[in-house]
mmCIF file of C-alpha atoms in Angstrom:
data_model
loop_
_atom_site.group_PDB
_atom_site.id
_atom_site.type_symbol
_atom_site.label_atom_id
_atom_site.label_comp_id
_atom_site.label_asym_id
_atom_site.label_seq_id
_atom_site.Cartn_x
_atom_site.Cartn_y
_atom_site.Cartn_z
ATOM 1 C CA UNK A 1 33.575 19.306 0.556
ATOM 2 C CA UNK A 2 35.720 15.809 1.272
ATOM 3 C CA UNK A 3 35.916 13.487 -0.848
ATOM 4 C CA UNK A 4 36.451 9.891 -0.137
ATOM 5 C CA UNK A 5 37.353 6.449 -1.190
ATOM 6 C CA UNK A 6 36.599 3.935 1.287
ATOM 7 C CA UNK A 7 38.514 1.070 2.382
ATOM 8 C CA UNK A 8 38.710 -1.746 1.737
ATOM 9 C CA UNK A 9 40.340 -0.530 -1.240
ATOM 10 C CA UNK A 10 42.867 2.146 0.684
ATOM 11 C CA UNK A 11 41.004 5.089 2.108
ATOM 12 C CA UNK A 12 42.103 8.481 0.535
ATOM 13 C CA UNK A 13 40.459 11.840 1.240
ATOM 14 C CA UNK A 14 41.915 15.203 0.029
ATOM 15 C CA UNK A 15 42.667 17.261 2.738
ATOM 16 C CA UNK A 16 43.423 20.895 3.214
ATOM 17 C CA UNK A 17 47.214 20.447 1.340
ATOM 18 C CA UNK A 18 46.322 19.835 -1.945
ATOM 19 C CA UNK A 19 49.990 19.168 -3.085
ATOM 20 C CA UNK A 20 50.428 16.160 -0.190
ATOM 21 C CA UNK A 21 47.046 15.182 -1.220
ATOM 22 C CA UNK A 22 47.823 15.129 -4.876
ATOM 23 C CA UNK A 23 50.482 12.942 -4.020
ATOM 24 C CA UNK A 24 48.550 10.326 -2.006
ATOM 25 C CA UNK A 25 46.207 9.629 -4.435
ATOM 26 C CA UNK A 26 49.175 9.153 -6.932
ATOM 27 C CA UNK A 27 50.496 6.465 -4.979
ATOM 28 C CA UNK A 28 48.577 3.727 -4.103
ATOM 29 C CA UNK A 29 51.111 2.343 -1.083
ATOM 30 C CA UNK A 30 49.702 4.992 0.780
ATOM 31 C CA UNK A 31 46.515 4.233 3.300
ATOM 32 C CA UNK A 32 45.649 7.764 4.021
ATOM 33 C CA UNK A 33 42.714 8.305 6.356
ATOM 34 C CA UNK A 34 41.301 11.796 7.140
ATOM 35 C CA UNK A 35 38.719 12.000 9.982
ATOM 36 C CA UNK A 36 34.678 13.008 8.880
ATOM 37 C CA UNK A 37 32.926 15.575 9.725
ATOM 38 C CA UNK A 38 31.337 14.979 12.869
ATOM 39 C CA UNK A 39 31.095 16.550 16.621
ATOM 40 C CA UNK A 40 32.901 13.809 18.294
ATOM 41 C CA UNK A 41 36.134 13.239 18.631
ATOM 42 C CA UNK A 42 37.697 10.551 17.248
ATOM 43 C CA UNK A 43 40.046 7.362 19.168
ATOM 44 C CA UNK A 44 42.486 5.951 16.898
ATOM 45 C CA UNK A 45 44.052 2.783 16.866
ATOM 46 C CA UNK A 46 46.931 1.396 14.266
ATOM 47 C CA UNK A 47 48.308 -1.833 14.776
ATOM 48 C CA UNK A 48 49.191 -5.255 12.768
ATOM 49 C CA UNK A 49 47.027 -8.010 12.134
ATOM 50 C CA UNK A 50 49.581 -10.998 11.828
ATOM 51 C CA UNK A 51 46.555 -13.309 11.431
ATOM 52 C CA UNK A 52 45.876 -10.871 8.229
ATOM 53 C CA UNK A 53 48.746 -9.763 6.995
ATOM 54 C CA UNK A 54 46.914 -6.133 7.751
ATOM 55 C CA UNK A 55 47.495 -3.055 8.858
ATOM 56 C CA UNK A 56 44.220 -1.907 10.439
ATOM 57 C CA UNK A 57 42.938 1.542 11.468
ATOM 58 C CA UNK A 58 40.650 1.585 13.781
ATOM 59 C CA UNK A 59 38.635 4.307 15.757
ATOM 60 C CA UNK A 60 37.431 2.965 19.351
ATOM 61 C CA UNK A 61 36.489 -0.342 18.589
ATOM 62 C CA UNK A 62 35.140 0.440 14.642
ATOM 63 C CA UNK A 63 37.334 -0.658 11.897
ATOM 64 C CA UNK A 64 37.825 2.176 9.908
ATOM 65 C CA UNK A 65 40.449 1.003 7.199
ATOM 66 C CA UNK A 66 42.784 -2.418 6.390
ATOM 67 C CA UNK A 67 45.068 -2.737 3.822
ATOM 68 C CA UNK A 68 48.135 -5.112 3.441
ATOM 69 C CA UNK A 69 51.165 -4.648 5.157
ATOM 70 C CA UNK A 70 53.212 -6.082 2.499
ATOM 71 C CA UNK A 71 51.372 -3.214 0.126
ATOM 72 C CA UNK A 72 51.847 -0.381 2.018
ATOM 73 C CA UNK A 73 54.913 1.899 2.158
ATOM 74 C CA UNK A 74 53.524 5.123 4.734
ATOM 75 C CA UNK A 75 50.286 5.634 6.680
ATOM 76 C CA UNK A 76 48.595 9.397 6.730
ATOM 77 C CA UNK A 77 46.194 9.944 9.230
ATOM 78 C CA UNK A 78 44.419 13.673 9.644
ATOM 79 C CA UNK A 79 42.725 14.442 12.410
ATOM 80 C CA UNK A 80 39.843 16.673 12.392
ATOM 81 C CA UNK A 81 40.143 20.618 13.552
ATOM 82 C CA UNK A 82 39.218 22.103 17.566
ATOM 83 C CA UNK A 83 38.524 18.209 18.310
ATOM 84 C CA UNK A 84 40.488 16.132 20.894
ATOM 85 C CA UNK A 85 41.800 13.435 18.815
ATOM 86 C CA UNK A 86 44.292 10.992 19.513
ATOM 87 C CA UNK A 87 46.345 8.137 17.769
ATOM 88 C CA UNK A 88 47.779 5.002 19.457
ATOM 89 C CA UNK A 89 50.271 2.956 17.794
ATOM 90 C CA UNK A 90 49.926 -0.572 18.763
ATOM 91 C CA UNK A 91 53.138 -3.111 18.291
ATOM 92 C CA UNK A 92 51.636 -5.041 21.485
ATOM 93 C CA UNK A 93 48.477 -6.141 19.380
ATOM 94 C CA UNK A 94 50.470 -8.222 15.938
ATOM 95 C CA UNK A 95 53.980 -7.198 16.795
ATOM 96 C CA UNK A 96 56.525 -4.396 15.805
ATOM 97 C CA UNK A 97 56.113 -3.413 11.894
ATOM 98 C CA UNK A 98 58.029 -1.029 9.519
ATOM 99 C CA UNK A 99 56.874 0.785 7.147
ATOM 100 C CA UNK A 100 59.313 2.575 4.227
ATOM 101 C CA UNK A 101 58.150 5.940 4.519
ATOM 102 C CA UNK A 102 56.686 5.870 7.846
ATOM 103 C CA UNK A 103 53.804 7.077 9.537
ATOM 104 C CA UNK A 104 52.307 10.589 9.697
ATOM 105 C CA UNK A 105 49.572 11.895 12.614
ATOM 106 C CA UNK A 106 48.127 14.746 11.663
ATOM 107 C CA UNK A 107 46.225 16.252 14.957
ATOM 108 C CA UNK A 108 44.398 19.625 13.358
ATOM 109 C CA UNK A 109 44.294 22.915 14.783
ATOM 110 C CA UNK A 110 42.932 23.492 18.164
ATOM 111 C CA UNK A 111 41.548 20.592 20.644
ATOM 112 C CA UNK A 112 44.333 18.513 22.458
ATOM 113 C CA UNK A 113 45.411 15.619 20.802
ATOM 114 C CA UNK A 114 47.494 12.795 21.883
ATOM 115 C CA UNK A 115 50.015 10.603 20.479
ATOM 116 C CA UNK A 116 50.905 7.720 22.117
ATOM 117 C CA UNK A 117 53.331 4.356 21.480
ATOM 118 C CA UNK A 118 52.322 0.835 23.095
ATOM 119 C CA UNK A 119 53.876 -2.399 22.947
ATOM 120 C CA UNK A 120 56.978 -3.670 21.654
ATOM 121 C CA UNK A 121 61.107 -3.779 23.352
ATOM 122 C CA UNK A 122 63.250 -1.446 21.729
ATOM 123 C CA UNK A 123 67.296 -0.723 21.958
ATOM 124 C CA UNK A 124 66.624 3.166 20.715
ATOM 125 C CA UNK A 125 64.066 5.446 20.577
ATOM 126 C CA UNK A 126 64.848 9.593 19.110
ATOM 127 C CA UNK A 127 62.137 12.040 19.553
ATOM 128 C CA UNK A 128 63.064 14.762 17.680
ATOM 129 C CA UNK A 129 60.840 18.203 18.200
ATOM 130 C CA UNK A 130 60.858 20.303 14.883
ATOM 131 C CA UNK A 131 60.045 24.216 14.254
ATOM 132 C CA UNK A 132 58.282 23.297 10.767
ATOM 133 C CA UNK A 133 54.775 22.918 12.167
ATOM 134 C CA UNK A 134 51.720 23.814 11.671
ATOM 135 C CA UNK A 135 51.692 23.578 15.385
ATOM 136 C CA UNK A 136 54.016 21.593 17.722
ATOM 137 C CA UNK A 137 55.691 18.978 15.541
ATOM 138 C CA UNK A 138 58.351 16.204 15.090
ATOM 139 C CA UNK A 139 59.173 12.644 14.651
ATOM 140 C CA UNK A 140 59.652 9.586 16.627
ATOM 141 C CA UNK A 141 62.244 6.999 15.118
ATOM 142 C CA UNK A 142 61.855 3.672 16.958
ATOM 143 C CA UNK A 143 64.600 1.460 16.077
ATOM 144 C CA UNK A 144 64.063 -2.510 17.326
ATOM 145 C CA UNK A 145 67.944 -3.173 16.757
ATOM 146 C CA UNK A 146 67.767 -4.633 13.020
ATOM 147 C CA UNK A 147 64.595 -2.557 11.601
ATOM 148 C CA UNK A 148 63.369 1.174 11.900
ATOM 149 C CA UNK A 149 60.110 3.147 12.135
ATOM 150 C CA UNK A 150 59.518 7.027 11.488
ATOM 151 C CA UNK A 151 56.669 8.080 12.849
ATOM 152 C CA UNK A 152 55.992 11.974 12.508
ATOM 153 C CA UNK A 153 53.643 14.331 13.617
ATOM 154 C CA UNK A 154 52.266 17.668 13.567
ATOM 155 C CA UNK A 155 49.470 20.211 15.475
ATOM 156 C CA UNK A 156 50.189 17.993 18.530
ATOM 157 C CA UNK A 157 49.839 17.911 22.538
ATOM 158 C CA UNK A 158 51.184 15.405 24.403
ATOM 159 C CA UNK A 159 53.329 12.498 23.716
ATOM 160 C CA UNK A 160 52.747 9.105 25.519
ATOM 161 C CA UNK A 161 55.904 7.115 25.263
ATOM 162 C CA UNK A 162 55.133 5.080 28.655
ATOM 163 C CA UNK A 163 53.789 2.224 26.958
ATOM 164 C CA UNK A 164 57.170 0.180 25.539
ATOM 165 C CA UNK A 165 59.863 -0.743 26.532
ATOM 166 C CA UNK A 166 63.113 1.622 25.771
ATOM 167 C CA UNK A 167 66.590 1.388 26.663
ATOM 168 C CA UNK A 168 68.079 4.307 25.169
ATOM 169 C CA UNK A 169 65.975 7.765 24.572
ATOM 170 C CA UNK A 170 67.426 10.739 22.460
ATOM 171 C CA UNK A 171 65.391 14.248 22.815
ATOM 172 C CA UNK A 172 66.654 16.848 20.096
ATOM 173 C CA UNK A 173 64.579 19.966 21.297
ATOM 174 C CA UNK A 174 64.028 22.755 18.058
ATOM 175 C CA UNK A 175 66.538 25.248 19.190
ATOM 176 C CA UNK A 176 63.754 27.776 19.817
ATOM 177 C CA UNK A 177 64.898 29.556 23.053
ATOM 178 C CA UNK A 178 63.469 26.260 24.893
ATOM 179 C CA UNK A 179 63.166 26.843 28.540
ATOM 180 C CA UNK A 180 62.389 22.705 28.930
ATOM 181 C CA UNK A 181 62.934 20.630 31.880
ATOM 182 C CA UNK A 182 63.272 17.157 32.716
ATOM 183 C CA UNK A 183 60.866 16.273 35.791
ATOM 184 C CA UNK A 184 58.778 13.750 37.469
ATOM 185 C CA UNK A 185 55.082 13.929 35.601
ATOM 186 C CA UNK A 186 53.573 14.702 39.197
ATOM 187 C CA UNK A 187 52.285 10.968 39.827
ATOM 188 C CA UNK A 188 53.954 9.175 42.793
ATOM 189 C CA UNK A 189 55.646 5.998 42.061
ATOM 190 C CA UNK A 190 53.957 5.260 38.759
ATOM 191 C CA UNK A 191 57.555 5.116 36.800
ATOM 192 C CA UNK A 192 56.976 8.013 34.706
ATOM 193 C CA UNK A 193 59.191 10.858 33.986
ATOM 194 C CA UNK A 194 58.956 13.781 31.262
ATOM 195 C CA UNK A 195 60.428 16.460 29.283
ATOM 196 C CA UNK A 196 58.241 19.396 29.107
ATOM 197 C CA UNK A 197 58.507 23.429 27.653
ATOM 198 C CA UNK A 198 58.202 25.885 30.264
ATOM 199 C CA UNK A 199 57.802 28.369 27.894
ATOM 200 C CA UNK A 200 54.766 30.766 27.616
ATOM 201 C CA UNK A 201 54.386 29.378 24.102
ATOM 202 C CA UNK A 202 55.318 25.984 24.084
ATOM 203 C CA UNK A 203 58.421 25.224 22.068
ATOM 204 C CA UNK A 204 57.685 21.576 21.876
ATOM 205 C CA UNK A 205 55.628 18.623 23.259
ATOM 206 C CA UNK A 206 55.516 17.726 26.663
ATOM 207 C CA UNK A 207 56.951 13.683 26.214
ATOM 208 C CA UNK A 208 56.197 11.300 28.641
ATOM 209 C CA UNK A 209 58.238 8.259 29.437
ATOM 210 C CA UNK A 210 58.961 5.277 31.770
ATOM 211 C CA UNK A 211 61.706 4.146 33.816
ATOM 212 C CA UNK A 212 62.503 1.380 31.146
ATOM 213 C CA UNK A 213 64.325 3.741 29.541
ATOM 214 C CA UNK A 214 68.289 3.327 31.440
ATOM 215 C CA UNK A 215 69.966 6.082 29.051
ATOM 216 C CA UNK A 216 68.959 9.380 28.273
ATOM 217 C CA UNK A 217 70.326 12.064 25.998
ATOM 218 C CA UNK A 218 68.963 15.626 25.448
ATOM 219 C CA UNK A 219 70.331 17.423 22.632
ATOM 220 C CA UNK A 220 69.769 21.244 23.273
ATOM 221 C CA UNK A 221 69.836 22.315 19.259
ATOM 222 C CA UNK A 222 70.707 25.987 18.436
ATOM 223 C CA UNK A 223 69.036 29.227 20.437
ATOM 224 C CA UNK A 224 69.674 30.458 23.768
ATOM 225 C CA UNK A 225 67.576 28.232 25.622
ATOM 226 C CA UNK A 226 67.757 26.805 29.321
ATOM 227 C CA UNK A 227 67.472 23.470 30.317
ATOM 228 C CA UNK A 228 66.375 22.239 34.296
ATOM 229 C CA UNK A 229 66.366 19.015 35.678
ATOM 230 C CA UNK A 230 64.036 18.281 38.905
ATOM 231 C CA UNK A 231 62.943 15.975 40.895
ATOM 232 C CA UNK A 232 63.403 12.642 39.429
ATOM 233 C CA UNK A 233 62.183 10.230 41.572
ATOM 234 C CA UNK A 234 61.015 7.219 38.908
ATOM 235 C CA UNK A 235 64.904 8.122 36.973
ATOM 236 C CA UNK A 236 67.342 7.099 39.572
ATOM 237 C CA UNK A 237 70.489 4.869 38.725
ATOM 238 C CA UNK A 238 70.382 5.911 35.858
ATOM 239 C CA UNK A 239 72.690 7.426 32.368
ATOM 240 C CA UNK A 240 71.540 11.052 31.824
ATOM 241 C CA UNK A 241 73.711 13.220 29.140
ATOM 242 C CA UNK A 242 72.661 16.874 28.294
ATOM 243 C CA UNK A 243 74.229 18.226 24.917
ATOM 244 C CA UNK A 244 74.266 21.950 24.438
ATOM 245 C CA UNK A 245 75.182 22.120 21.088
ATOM 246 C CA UNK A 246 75.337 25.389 19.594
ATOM 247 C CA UNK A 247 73.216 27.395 21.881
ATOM 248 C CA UNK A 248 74.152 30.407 23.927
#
């Protein structure tokens, strides 16, 4: 059974972690949103409403929940299990916005669901792939040169990074024997590069991004990984560092 509050007062449904749910409904900065039961998968959309002062949720073209920017400290969104779901963040729509503790995407088990960042110039972006889980997880930190935003994730696919513009990109893979690489993403002259696990078991999430981005650093983390670089063809001219930290 779900139980929910809707929005227009924040939207708060208890979800399968009773503890982080517990916690939501304690704070009221929080606009949690947890997908419904329902056979179709579900389009997300966040982005700022500088008209309203809003941060709106939507899915496809349905507003799903608002509340005020200036009220709200994170944003939880849970996807809903073995559907494709995906989340777009949206600083192209009312600008860039922060938010204290962040935002968290959620995907669920099974399905293939997308992340993916539009919109907005920044000096810094780290993508940071964690073991934690439940699935493939990490953060995003996208830092506009005066302000920062956290955006985490977990039970993810892909990553969609193509849609801002970057200058500098950190990748801190898990230290979990990655065997990543750094390659073209098999489109010819679109500008898109990405970082991918060749593992049997994926290690992290494949991360896509443009040829905006003029420096790039890959931190290898712990484990006895390997790391291969191919063809490049949309990353030329350009700064690439590889760290390999405390691996083997």
């Amino acid at each position: 059974m779900r139980i929910a509050f809707e929005s227009l007062e924040p939207r708060l449904l208890l979800s399968a972690d009773p503890l982080g749910a517990a916690e939501a409904l304690a704070d009221s900065t929080v606009l949690a949103y947890e997908a419904p039961l329902s056979a179709d998968a579900s389009s997300y959309t966040l982005r700022f409403n500088a008209g309203s002062g809003a941060l709106e949720l939507l899915d496809g073209d349905s507003l799903v929940a608002s509340r005020a920017l200036a009220e709200t400290s994170a944003v939880v969104i849970r996807g809903e299990d073995w559907l494709d779901d995906s989340l777009t963040v949206d600083f192209g729509f009312g600008g860039f916005f922060v938010l204290e503790d962040g935002i968290e995407f959620h995907g669920g088990a099974g399905g293939v669901d997308l992340l993916s960042v539009v919109g907005g110039e920044f000096a810094a972006v780290t993508h940071t792939a964690t073991a934690t889980g439940p699935g493939r997880s990490g953060s995003l930190v996208y830092d506009e040169g005066a302000r920062l935003l956290a955006i985490g994730y977990t039970d993810l696919e892909p990553v969609d990074m193509t849609g801002s513009t970057i200058t500098s990109l950190v990748f801190n893979l898990p230290g979990l024997d990655d065997q990543a690489i750094l390659e073209d993403d098999g489109t010819e002259n679109n500008g898109v590069s990405q970082i991918r696990s060749r593992n049997d078991a994926p290690t992290f999430e494949s991360t896509l991004f443009s040829d905006t981005v003029n420096n790039l650093q890959i931190n290898l983390g712990g484990g006895a990984g390997v790391f291969a670089v191919g063809a490049l063809p949309d990353f030329v001219n350009k700064s690439l560092r590889i760290e390999g930290q405390a691996g083997a």
